[in-house]
Short mmCIF file of C-alpha atoms in Angstrom, two decimals:
data_model
loop_
_atom_site.label_atom_id
_atom_site.label_comp_id
_atom_site.label_asym_id
_atom_site.label_seq_id
_atom_site.Cartn_x
_atom_site.Cartn_y
_atom_site.Cartn_z
CA ALA A 605 7.56 -63.63 -101.16
CA ALA A 606 6.05 -66.88 -102.24
CA THR A 607 7.08 -68.56 -105.50
CA GLY A 608 6.13 -71.59 -107.60
CA SER A 609 4.57 -74.40 -105.63
CA THR A 610 4.56 -72.34 -102.45
CA ALA A 611 2.19 -69.83 -104.02
CA ALA A 612 -0.01 -72.61 -105.41
CA ALA A 613 -0.20 -74.24 -101.99
CA ALA A 614 -1.15 -70.90 -100.48
CA VAL A 615 -4.01 -70.54 -102.94
CA ALA A 616 -5.22 -74.09 -102.37
CA GLY A 617 -5.09 -73.69 -98.61
CA GLU A 618 -6.96 -70.40 -98.59
CA SER A 619 -9.70 -71.48 -100.97
CA THR A 620 -11.08 -73.76 -98.27
CA ALA A 621 -10.18 -71.71 -95.22
CA GLY A 622 -11.95 -68.51 -96.15
CA PRO A 623 -11.08 -65.11 -97.64
CA SER A 624 -7.73 -64.95 -99.32
CA ARG A 625 -4.92 -62.98 -97.87
CA ARG A 626 -2.87 -60.42 -99.72
CA ILE A 627 0.31 -61.99 -101.03
CA CYS A 628 3.32 -60.04 -102.21
CA ALA A 629 4.83 -62.45 -104.68
CA GLY A 630 5.94 -63.07 -108.21
CA GLY A 631 4.79 -66.63 -108.48
CA GLY A 632 2.86 -66.19 -111.71
CA TYR A 633 -0.77 -66.22 -110.56
CA VAL A 634 -3.42 -63.66 -109.74
CA ASN A 635 -6.17 -64.45 -107.26
CA GLU A 636 -9.60 -64.22 -108.87
CA GLU A 637 -11.11 -62.58 -105.78
CA TYR A 638 -8.99 -59.51 -106.29
CA SER A 639 -10.18 -56.71 -108.53
CA SER A 640 -8.98 -53.25 -109.38
CA ASP A 641 -11.36 -51.59 -106.93
CA SER A 642 -11.17 -54.20 -104.18
CA ASP A 643 -9.99 -53.32 -100.70
CA GLU A 644 -8.24 -56.68 -100.56
CA SER A 645 -6.10 -56.09 -103.64
CA PRO A 646 -2.54 -57.47 -103.58
CA LEU A 647 0.16 -55.27 -102.18
CA ILE A 648 2.12 -55.70 -105.42
CA ASP A 649 0.60 -57.04 -108.63
CA PRO A 650 2.25 -60.42 -109.13
CA GLY A 651 3.24 -61.61 -112.53
CA ASN A 652 5.97 -63.13 -114.60
CA SER A 653 8.19 -60.11 -114.78
CA SER A 654 11.72 -59.93 -115.96
CA PRO A 655 14.40 -57.30 -115.64
CA ASP A 656 13.61 -56.11 -119.14
CA ASP A 657 9.96 -55.52 -118.24
CA ALA A 658 10.75 -53.26 -115.31
CA ASP A 659 9.35 -49.80 -115.56
CA GLU A 660 11.84 -47.14 -114.66
CA ASP A 661 9.14 -44.90 -113.23
CA ASP A 662 7.23 -47.36 -111.06
CA GLY A 663 9.69 -47.18 -108.19
CA LEU A 664 10.27 -50.98 -108.27
CA ALA A 665 13.49 -52.85 -108.95
CA ARG A 666 13.29 -56.43 -110.18
CA ASP A 667 16.31 -58.64 -110.48
CA GLY A 668 14.67 -61.51 -112.37
CA SER A 669 13.68 -63.43 -109.23
CA SER A 670 10.45 -63.27 -107.29
CA ALA A 671 11.83 -60.63 -104.92
CA VAL A 672 10.74 -57.05 -105.46
CA ARG A 673 12.66 -54.12 -104.03
CA ILE A 674 10.80 -50.87 -103.49
CA ARG A 675 12.92 -47.79 -103.92
CA ILE A 676 12.43 -45.18 -101.21
CA PRO A 677 13.37 -41.60 -102.05
CA GLU A 678 16.47 -40.44 -100.27
CA GLU A 679 14.68 -37.50 -98.64
CA GLU A 680 12.12 -39.84 -97.10
CA ARG A 681 14.67 -42.07 -95.44
CA ARG A 682 15.23 -41.48 -91.75
CA CYS A 683 18.27 -43.59 -91.02
CA ASP A 684 19.47 -41.55 -88.09
CA PRO A 685 17.96 -42.94 -84.84
CA HIS A 686 17.98 -39.43 -83.40
CA GLN A 687 15.53 -38.43 -86.13
CA ARG A 688 13.28 -41.44 -85.59
CA TYR A 689 13.40 -41.08 -81.81
CA PRO A 690 14.27 -37.46 -80.95
CA LYS A 691 15.44 -36.97 -77.38
CA GLU A 692 13.75 -33.60 -76.81
CA ARG A 693 15.43 -33.00 -73.48
CA GLY A 694 13.46 -29.81 -72.93
CA LYS A 695 10.17 -31.70 -72.91
CA THR A 696 11.64 -34.28 -70.55
CA LEU A 697 12.77 -31.62 -68.10
CA LEU A 698 9.32 -30.04 -68.30
CA ALA A 699 7.70 -33.40 -67.54
CA VAL A 700 10.01 -33.94 -64.55
CA ALA A 701 9.11 -30.47 -63.27
CA MET A 702 5.43 -31.41 -63.59
CA LEU A 703 6.06 -34.56 -61.56
CA ILE A 704 7.77 -32.58 -58.81
CA VAL A 705 4.90 -30.07 -58.69
CA ALA A 706 2.38 -32.93 -58.56
CA GLY A 707 4.25 -34.58 -55.69
CA VAL A 708 4.50 -31.37 -53.66
CA SER A 709 0.83 -30.58 -54.35
CA ASN A 710 -0.06 -34.04 -53.14
CA VAL A 711 1.58 -33.37 -49.78
CA ILE A 712 0.01 -29.91 -49.47
CA VAL A 713 -3.45 -31.36 -50.07
CA LEU A 714 -2.71 -34.03 -47.47
CA SER A 715 -1.78 -31.37 -44.96
CA VAL A 716 -5.06 -29.58 -45.64
CA ILE A 717 -7.35 -32.61 -45.39
CA HIS A 718 -5.57 -33.77 -42.25
CA GLU A 719 -7.74 -31.22 -40.45
CA LYS A 720 -10.92 -32.76 -41.93
CA VAL A 721 -10.38 -36.47 -41.30
CA PRO A 722 -13.33 -37.85 -39.28
CA GLU A 723 -12.33 -39.21 -35.87
CA THR A 724 -14.46 -42.34 -35.99
CA ASP A 725 -13.89 -46.08 -36.17
CA PRO A 726 -12.36 -47.51 -39.36
CA LEU A 727 -14.70 -48.44 -42.17
CA PRO A 728 -15.58 -52.13 -42.57
CA ASP A 729 -13.18 -53.85 -44.97
CA PHE A 730 -13.42 -57.41 -46.26
CA LEU A 731 -9.67 -58.14 -46.31
CA PHE A 732 -9.25 -56.53 -42.90
CA SER A 733 -11.53 -59.23 -41.53
CA LEU A 734 -9.51 -62.00 -43.24
CA THR A 735 -5.95 -60.87 -42.54
CA PRO A 736 -4.15 -60.31 -39.23
CA TYR A 737 -2.90 -56.90 -38.24
CA TYR A 738 0.79 -56.59 -39.04
CA PRO A 739 2.11 -53.12 -38.11
CA TYR A 740 5.53 -53.62 -39.73
CA GLY A 741 3.95 -54.34 -43.10
CA LEU A 742 4.05 -50.67 -44.08
CA ASN A 743 7.83 -50.48 -43.64
CA LEU A 744 8.30 -53.67 -45.65
CA THR A 745 6.07 -52.27 -48.37
CA GLU A 746 8.19 -49.15 -48.61
CA TYR A 747 11.39 -51.22 -48.82
CA ILE A 748 9.86 -53.18 -51.71
CA MET A 749 8.65 -49.97 -53.28
CA LEU A 750 12.09 -48.34 -53.15
CA SER A 751 13.72 -51.48 -54.55
CA SER A 752 11.28 -51.63 -57.47
CA PHE A 753 11.70 -47.94 -58.18
CA GLY A 754 15.49 -48.31 -58.08
CA ALA A 755 15.39 -51.21 -60.54
CA MET A 756 13.17 -49.19 -62.87
CA ALA A 757 15.48 -46.16 -62.62
CA LEU A 758 18.49 -48.35 -63.45
CA LEU A 759 16.68 -49.76 -66.47
CA ILE A 760 15.82 -46.27 -67.73
CA LEU A 761 19.43 -45.16 -67.24
CA PHE A 762 20.78 -47.89 -69.53
CA HIS A 763 17.98 -47.70 -72.09
CA ARG A 764 19.11 -46.27 -75.42
CA HIS A 765 16.16 -43.86 -75.50
CA ARG A 766 16.32 -42.97 -71.82
CA TRP A 767 15.11 -39.41 -72.35
CA ILE A 768 11.87 -40.60 -73.95
CA VAL A 769 11.24 -43.28 -71.30
CA LEU A 770 11.94 -40.82 -68.50
CA ARG A 771 9.56 -38.33 -70.09
CA ARG A 772 6.79 -40.93 -70.26
CA LEU A 773 7.37 -41.93 -66.66
CA ALA A 774 7.21 -38.31 -65.52
CA VAL A 775 4.04 -37.54 -67.52
CA ILE A 776 2.20 -40.64 -66.32
CA GLY A 777 3.34 -40.11 -62.74
CA SER A 778 2.29 -36.45 -62.72
CA LEU A 779 -1.17 -37.32 -64.08
CA LEU A 780 -1.61 -40.00 -61.42
CA TYR A 781 -0.57 -37.74 -58.56
CA PHE A 782 -2.62 -34.80 -59.77
CA GLY A 783 -5.62 -37.15 -59.92
CA ARG A 784 -4.83 -38.32 -56.40
CA CYS A 785 -4.90 -34.73 -55.19
CA VAL A 786 -8.47 -34.46 -56.44
CA THR A 787 -9.73 -37.72 -54.95
CA MET A 788 -8.12 -37.03 -51.56
CA PHE A 789 -9.55 -33.55 -51.40
CA VAL A 790 -13.15 -34.43 -52.28
CA THR A 791 -13.55 -37.44 -49.94
CA GLN A 792 -12.10 -38.09 -46.50
CA VAL A 793 -12.46 -41.42 -44.75
CA PRO A 794 -11.58 -42.44 -41.17
CA VAL A 795 -8.09 -43.63 -40.34
CA ALA A 796 -7.75 -47.31 -41.25
CA ASP A 797 -5.20 -48.09 -38.52
CA PRO A 798 -6.58 -47.24 -35.07
CA HIS A 799 -3.04 -47.56 -33.64
CA TRP A 800 -1.58 -44.93 -35.96
CA ASN A 801 -0.43 -41.77 -34.17
CA CYS A 802 -1.61 -38.80 -36.22
CA THR A 803 -0.22 -35.33 -35.75
CA PRO A 804 -2.55 -33.20 -33.59
CA LYS A 805 -4.80 -30.95 -35.60
CA LEU A 806 -4.24 -27.22 -35.71
CA LYS A 807 -6.69 -25.26 -33.61
CA GLY A 808 -7.45 -21.65 -32.90
CA GLU A 809 -4.86 -19.15 -33.97
CA ASN A 810 -2.52 -21.90 -35.19
CA ALA A 811 -4.96 -23.00 -37.88
CA THR A 812 -3.42 -20.88 -40.63
CA PHE A 813 -2.42 -21.77 -44.15
CA ALA A 814 1.19 -20.85 -43.38
CA ASN A 815 1.35 -23.49 -40.65
CA VAL A 816 -0.34 -26.00 -42.94
CA LEU A 817 2.25 -25.29 -45.63
CA ILE A 818 5.17 -25.57 -43.20
CA ARG A 819 3.82 -28.89 -41.96
CA ALA A 820 3.58 -30.11 -45.55
CA LEU A 821 7.17 -29.13 -46.32
CA LYS A 822 8.37 -31.22 -43.36
CA VAL A 823 6.68 -34.23 -44.92
CA VAL A 824 8.28 -33.43 -48.29
CA THR A 825 11.76 -33.62 -46.75
CA GLY A 826 11.01 -37.22 -45.80
CA LEU A 827 9.64 -37.98 -49.32
CA GLY A 828 6.31 -38.82 -47.73
CA LEU A 829 7.62 -42.16 -46.48
CA ASN A 830 7.06 -43.72 -43.11
CA LEU A 831 10.72 -44.79 -43.08
CA GLY A 832 11.74 -41.15 -42.76
CA GLY A 833 9.76 -40.78 -39.56
CA LYS A 834 8.17 -37.53 -40.77
CA HIS A 835 4.96 -38.87 -42.31
CA THR A 836 2.53 -38.47 -39.43
CA LEU A 837 -0.36 -36.90 -41.32
CA CYS A 838 -3.55 -38.84 -41.89
CA GLY A 839 -6.14 -38.87 -44.66
CA ASP A 840 -4.22 -39.89 -47.79
CA TYR A 841 -6.31 -42.91 -48.64
CA ILE A 842 -8.19 -42.70 -51.95
CA TYR A 843 -6.22 -43.73 -53.85
CA SER A 844 -3.01 -45.42 -52.69
CA GLY A 845 0.24 -43.65 -53.50
CA HIS A 846 2.31 -46.69 -52.48
CA THR A 847 0.43 -48.77 -55.02
CA ILE A 848 1.13 -46.17 -57.71
CA VAL A 849 4.89 -46.62 -57.30
CA LEU A 850 4.67 -50.42 -57.11
CA VAL A 851 2.42 -50.85 -60.16
CA VAL A 852 4.07 -48.20 -62.36
CA SER A 853 7.52 -49.66 -61.62
CA ALA A 854 6.36 -53.14 -62.62
CA LEU A 855 4.69 -51.80 -65.78
CA PHE A 856 7.79 -49.92 -66.94
CA ILE A 857 10.08 -52.84 -66.16
CA GLY A 858 7.88 -55.15 -68.22
CA GLN A 859 7.54 -52.66 -71.09
CA TYR A 860 11.15 -51.55 -71.55
CA SER A 861 13.26 -54.50 -70.38
CA PRO A 862 14.24 -57.31 -72.80
CA ARG A 863 11.39 -59.68 -73.63
CA ARG A 864 13.47 -62.69 -72.67
CA TRP A 865 13.70 -61.40 -69.09
CA ARG A 866 10.47 -63.16 -68.22
CA VAL A 867 11.77 -64.16 -64.81
CA VAL A 868 12.40 -60.49 -64.00
CA HIS A 869 8.91 -59.54 -65.20
CA VAL A 870 7.23 -62.22 -63.09
CA PHE A 871 9.39 -61.37 -60.07
CA SER A 872 8.59 -57.66 -60.30
CA TRP A 873 4.84 -58.37 -60.36
CA MET A 874 5.17 -60.84 -57.49
CA MET A 875 6.90 -58.20 -55.39
CA THR A 876 4.19 -55.72 -56.36
CA LEU A 877 1.44 -58.07 -55.19
CA ILE A 878 3.31 -58.83 -51.96
CA GLY A 879 3.72 -55.11 -51.30
CA MET A 880 0.02 -54.50 -51.90
CA PHE A 881 -1.01 -57.24 -49.46
CA LEU A 882 1.46 -56.05 -46.83
CA LEU A 883 0.01 -52.57 -47.24
CA ILE A 884 -3.46 -53.91 -46.47
CA MET A 885 -2.24 -56.06 -43.56
CA SER A 886 -0.58 -53.04 -41.98
CA ARG A 887 -3.86 -51.11 -42.33
CA GLY A 888 -1.95 -48.45 -44.22
CA HIS A 889 -4.73 -48.36 -46.82
CA TYR A 890 -8.18 -49.74 -47.32
CA THR A 891 -8.60 -52.44 -49.94
CA ILE A 892 -10.60 -50.11 -52.15
CA ASP A 893 -7.66 -47.67 -52.20
CA VAL A 894 -5.37 -50.34 -53.57
CA ILE A 895 -7.89 -51.60 -56.15
CA ILE A 896 -8.64 -48.12 -57.49
CA SER A 897 -4.94 -47.28 -57.65
CA TYR A 898 -4.15 -50.45 -59.61
CA PHE A 899 -7.01 -49.82 -62.03
CA VAL A 900 -6.13 -46.17 -62.66
CA CYS A 901 -2.40 -46.91 -63.13
CA THR A 902 -2.86 -49.76 -65.57
CA ARG A 903 -5.56 -48.03 -67.65
CA LEU A 904 -3.52 -44.84 -68.01
CA PHE A 905 -0.34 -46.75 -68.84
CA TYR A 906 -2.01 -48.96 -71.46
CA VAL A 907 -3.87 -46.10 -73.16
CA TYR A 908 -0.82 -43.84 -73.19
CA HIS A 909 1.51 -46.45 -74.68
CA THR A 910 -1.05 -47.68 -77.19
CA MET A 911 -1.48 -44.16 -78.53
CA ALA A 912 2.29 -43.58 -78.52
CA ALA A 913 2.99 -46.79 -80.46
CA MET A 914 0.22 -46.39 -83.07
CA PRO A 915 0.17 -42.90 -84.58
CA SER A 916 -2.70 -43.86 -86.90
CA LEU A 917 -5.01 -44.04 -83.89
CA ARG A 918 -4.20 -40.49 -82.89
CA ILE A 919 -5.91 -39.00 -85.94
CA SER A 920 -8.73 -41.52 -86.17
CA PRO A 921 -12.18 -39.91 -85.76
CA GLN A 922 -13.26 -43.03 -83.87
CA ASN A 923 -10.57 -42.59 -81.24
CA HIS A 924 -12.55 -41.42 -78.22
CA HIS A 925 -9.37 -41.12 -76.18
CA ARG A 926 -8.89 -37.78 -77.93
CA LYS A 927 -11.53 -36.52 -75.50
CA GLU A 928 -9.30 -37.24 -72.51
CA ILE A 929 -8.46 -34.21 -70.42
CA TRP A 930 -4.75 -34.95 -70.84
CA TRP A 931 -4.85 -35.48 -74.62
CA LYS A 932 -3.27 -32.14 -75.56
CA LEU A 933 -0.44 -32.84 -73.16
CA PHE A 934 0.05 -36.22 -74.78
CA GLU A 935 0.16 -34.73 -78.29
CA PHE A 936 2.77 -32.23 -77.15
CA MET A 937 4.97 -34.83 -75.46
CA GLU A 938 4.66 -37.61 -78.06
CA GLY A 939 4.06 -35.62 -81.25
CA ARG A 940 7.39 -36.59 -82.86
CA ILE A 941 7.47 -40.23 -81.77
CA MET A 942 5.86 -42.18 -84.59
CA ARG A 943 6.67 -45.79 -83.71
CA PRO A 944 7.21 -48.08 -80.70
CA LEU A 945 10.49 -47.73 -78.86
CA PRO A 946 12.91 -50.61 -79.48
CA ARG A 947 14.22 -52.51 -76.50
CA LYS A 948 17.83 -51.49 -76.99
CA TYR A 949 20.39 -50.39 -74.44
CA ASP A 950 23.77 -48.74 -74.20
CA ASN A 951 26.21 -47.39 -71.66
CA PRO A 952 25.29 -43.84 -70.63
CA PHE A 953 28.92 -43.25 -69.63
CA PRO A 954 31.05 -44.82 -72.42
CA LEU A 955 34.70 -45.18 -71.42
CA ARG A 956 36.11 -44.02 -74.74
CA GLN A 957 34.14 -40.80 -74.72
CA CYS A 958 35.15 -40.09 -71.13
CA ILE A 959 38.84 -40.60 -72.00
CA ALA A 960 38.46 -38.42 -75.11
CA LEU A 961 36.83 -35.71 -73.02
CA ILE A 962 39.71 -35.79 -70.53
CA ARG A 963 42.27 -35.61 -73.32
CA HIS A 964 40.35 -32.81 -74.99
CA ARG A 965 40.53 -30.66 -71.88
CA SER A 966 44.13 -31.45 -70.94
CA PRO A 967 46.60 -28.75 -72.15
CA ILE A 968 49.59 -29.68 -74.33
CA PRO A 969 53.00 -28.54 -73.07
CA ALA A 970 54.26 -25.59 -75.10
CA ASN A 971 57.41 -23.56 -75.38
CA SER A 972 57.65 -19.88 -74.60
CA ASP A 973 56.63 -19.00 -78.16
CA GLY A 974 53.47 -21.11 -77.94
CA ALA A 975 54.66 -24.02 -80.12
CA PRO A 976 54.35 -27.56 -78.78
CA THR A 977 57.36 -29.21 -77.24
CA VAL A 978 59.16 -32.10 -78.90
CA ALA A 979 57.59 -34.64 -76.56
CA ALA A 980 54.10 -33.24 -77.14
CA ALA A 981 54.60 -33.31 -80.89
CA ALA A 982 55.70 -36.94 -80.68
CA ASP A 983 52.59 -37.86 -78.69
CA ASN A 984 50.31 -35.96 -81.04
CA PRO A 985 51.67 -35.66 -84.61
CA ALA A 986 48.87 -33.28 -85.54
CA ALA A 987 50.21 -30.87 -82.96
CA ALA A 988 53.27 -30.24 -85.10
CA ALA A 989 51.12 -28.73 -87.85
CA VAL A 990 50.36 -25.53 -85.99
CA PRO A 991 49.92 -22.08 -87.51
CA PRO A 992 52.99 -19.92 -86.94
CA SER A 993 52.65 -17.33 -84.26
CA ALA A 994 52.77 -13.61 -84.83
CA SER A 995 56.39 -13.46 -83.63
CA THR A 996 57.55 -16.17 -86.04
CA PRO A 997 58.24 -14.96 -89.58
CA LEU A 998 56.71 -16.89 -92.47
CA LEU A 999 59.11 -18.99 -94.48
CA PRO A 1000 59.52 -18.23 -98.15
CA GLY A 1001 56.81 -19.95 -100.16
CA SER A 1002 54.58 -20.62 -97.15
CA VAL A 1003 50.87 -20.12 -97.44
CA GLY A 1004 48.65 -18.42 -94.90
CA VAL A 1005 48.55 -15.48 -92.55
CA ALA A 1006 50.17 -15.59 -89.16
CA PRO A 1007 47.47 -15.57 -86.47
CA ALA A 1008 47.67 -13.93 -83.09
CA ARG A 1009 50.08 -15.49 -80.66
CA VAL A 1010 48.57 -18.24 -78.51
CA THR A 1011 50.33 -19.37 -75.36
CA HIS A 1012 47.84 -22.08 -74.27
CA ARG A 1013 46.44 -24.60 -76.65
CA THR A 1014 44.50 -27.79 -76.15
CA ARG A 1015 44.77 -31.04 -78.02
CA ALA A 1016 41.64 -30.23 -79.98
CA ASP A 1017 43.29 -27.03 -81.22
CA TYR A 1018 46.35 -28.86 -82.50
CA GLY A 1019 44.24 -31.61 -84.00
CA SER A 1020 41.96 -29.30 -85.96
CA ARG A 1021 44.32 -26.55 -87.09
CA ILE A 1022 46.36 -27.90 -90.00
CA VAL A 1023 48.10 -25.40 -92.19
CA ALA A 1024 48.82 -26.23 -95.83
CA GLY A 1025 52.34 -25.03 -96.55
CA GLY A 1026 54.44 -24.97 -99.66
CA GLY A 1027 58.19 -24.82 -100.31
#
């Protein structure tokens, strides 16, 4: 709110700079450019108001100063963070299942196209001609990739809205890998590394889908990594799966880590670039594979998070992203998230809750009649206020009905069962 001379200075400054801005103030002036039917009308009509002039029905509270408080109906307030950012664990588990299916499908498609890879010389590549051949670059790339993915997973674990972030990661990852299945299947290019030992192709009676599927499952057990020693299939080039993990990890680290962690953001992108260049130097992928993968990952990430953070764009008739093939999936996954996620964190395994859970499950020592012992009653005073058992007669003037005899009670039972007695 601007008052007095501040409001006058704002008017003087804007009269020469251009169109006036909307000012929510009580400084005692009204801009002449504003009218009742203008789109640039003030948010709140300023004026010299006093507490006596306040209208009880206008929803505004004025305390005599320039500040104006807008009353929000109680039913419209959503103070609970679980209401503003619902976890929706079921949707998250569904998204993770989609990611697993996409990953397995990716390997199955690779096993199929392995039989169709042309056995010719590598395609000409500009960066291949500028960089030396470094066969160990692929292993280094996978070490960097696993480190980046581990850092991202740790960040998601300690994020306050970890279920939402994990769901977004799984949805974006599944879309990327399903798209990779399509591009690998429609176009096969020669092996980029002439020194790479590919698994012999199936021929004759061995060329069955069952053998192709078994071969794919062997690759799945090694997570499709060269470090596992089981990734000997060829043909997974357009577009790069290694680049997907590197770029998506850097994007999520930059989006959901604290803004002041700029060193971490720069370092994660530096490691991503180093991994991409090592991937090219090892001839694990053509340069075009890496470029396409980077472009697809960043475009999908930016569009997805822009739509998730700005609900007004979702219903706009000018939003052409509604024509995306994955739009219905997005509406289902993000339908209840109506604002950007805050960069807040907590401990997923709080010590107090763990101790309370242990105490809740630990039995309290009891006598033969089911009542707590003297030591247990001293440790837990609420345990002394226990309903009498069926074998114990009610005292004169006591209130209540004797329940069935219980020989094993927990601390929660003694803490919650308090009998009001008289006499």
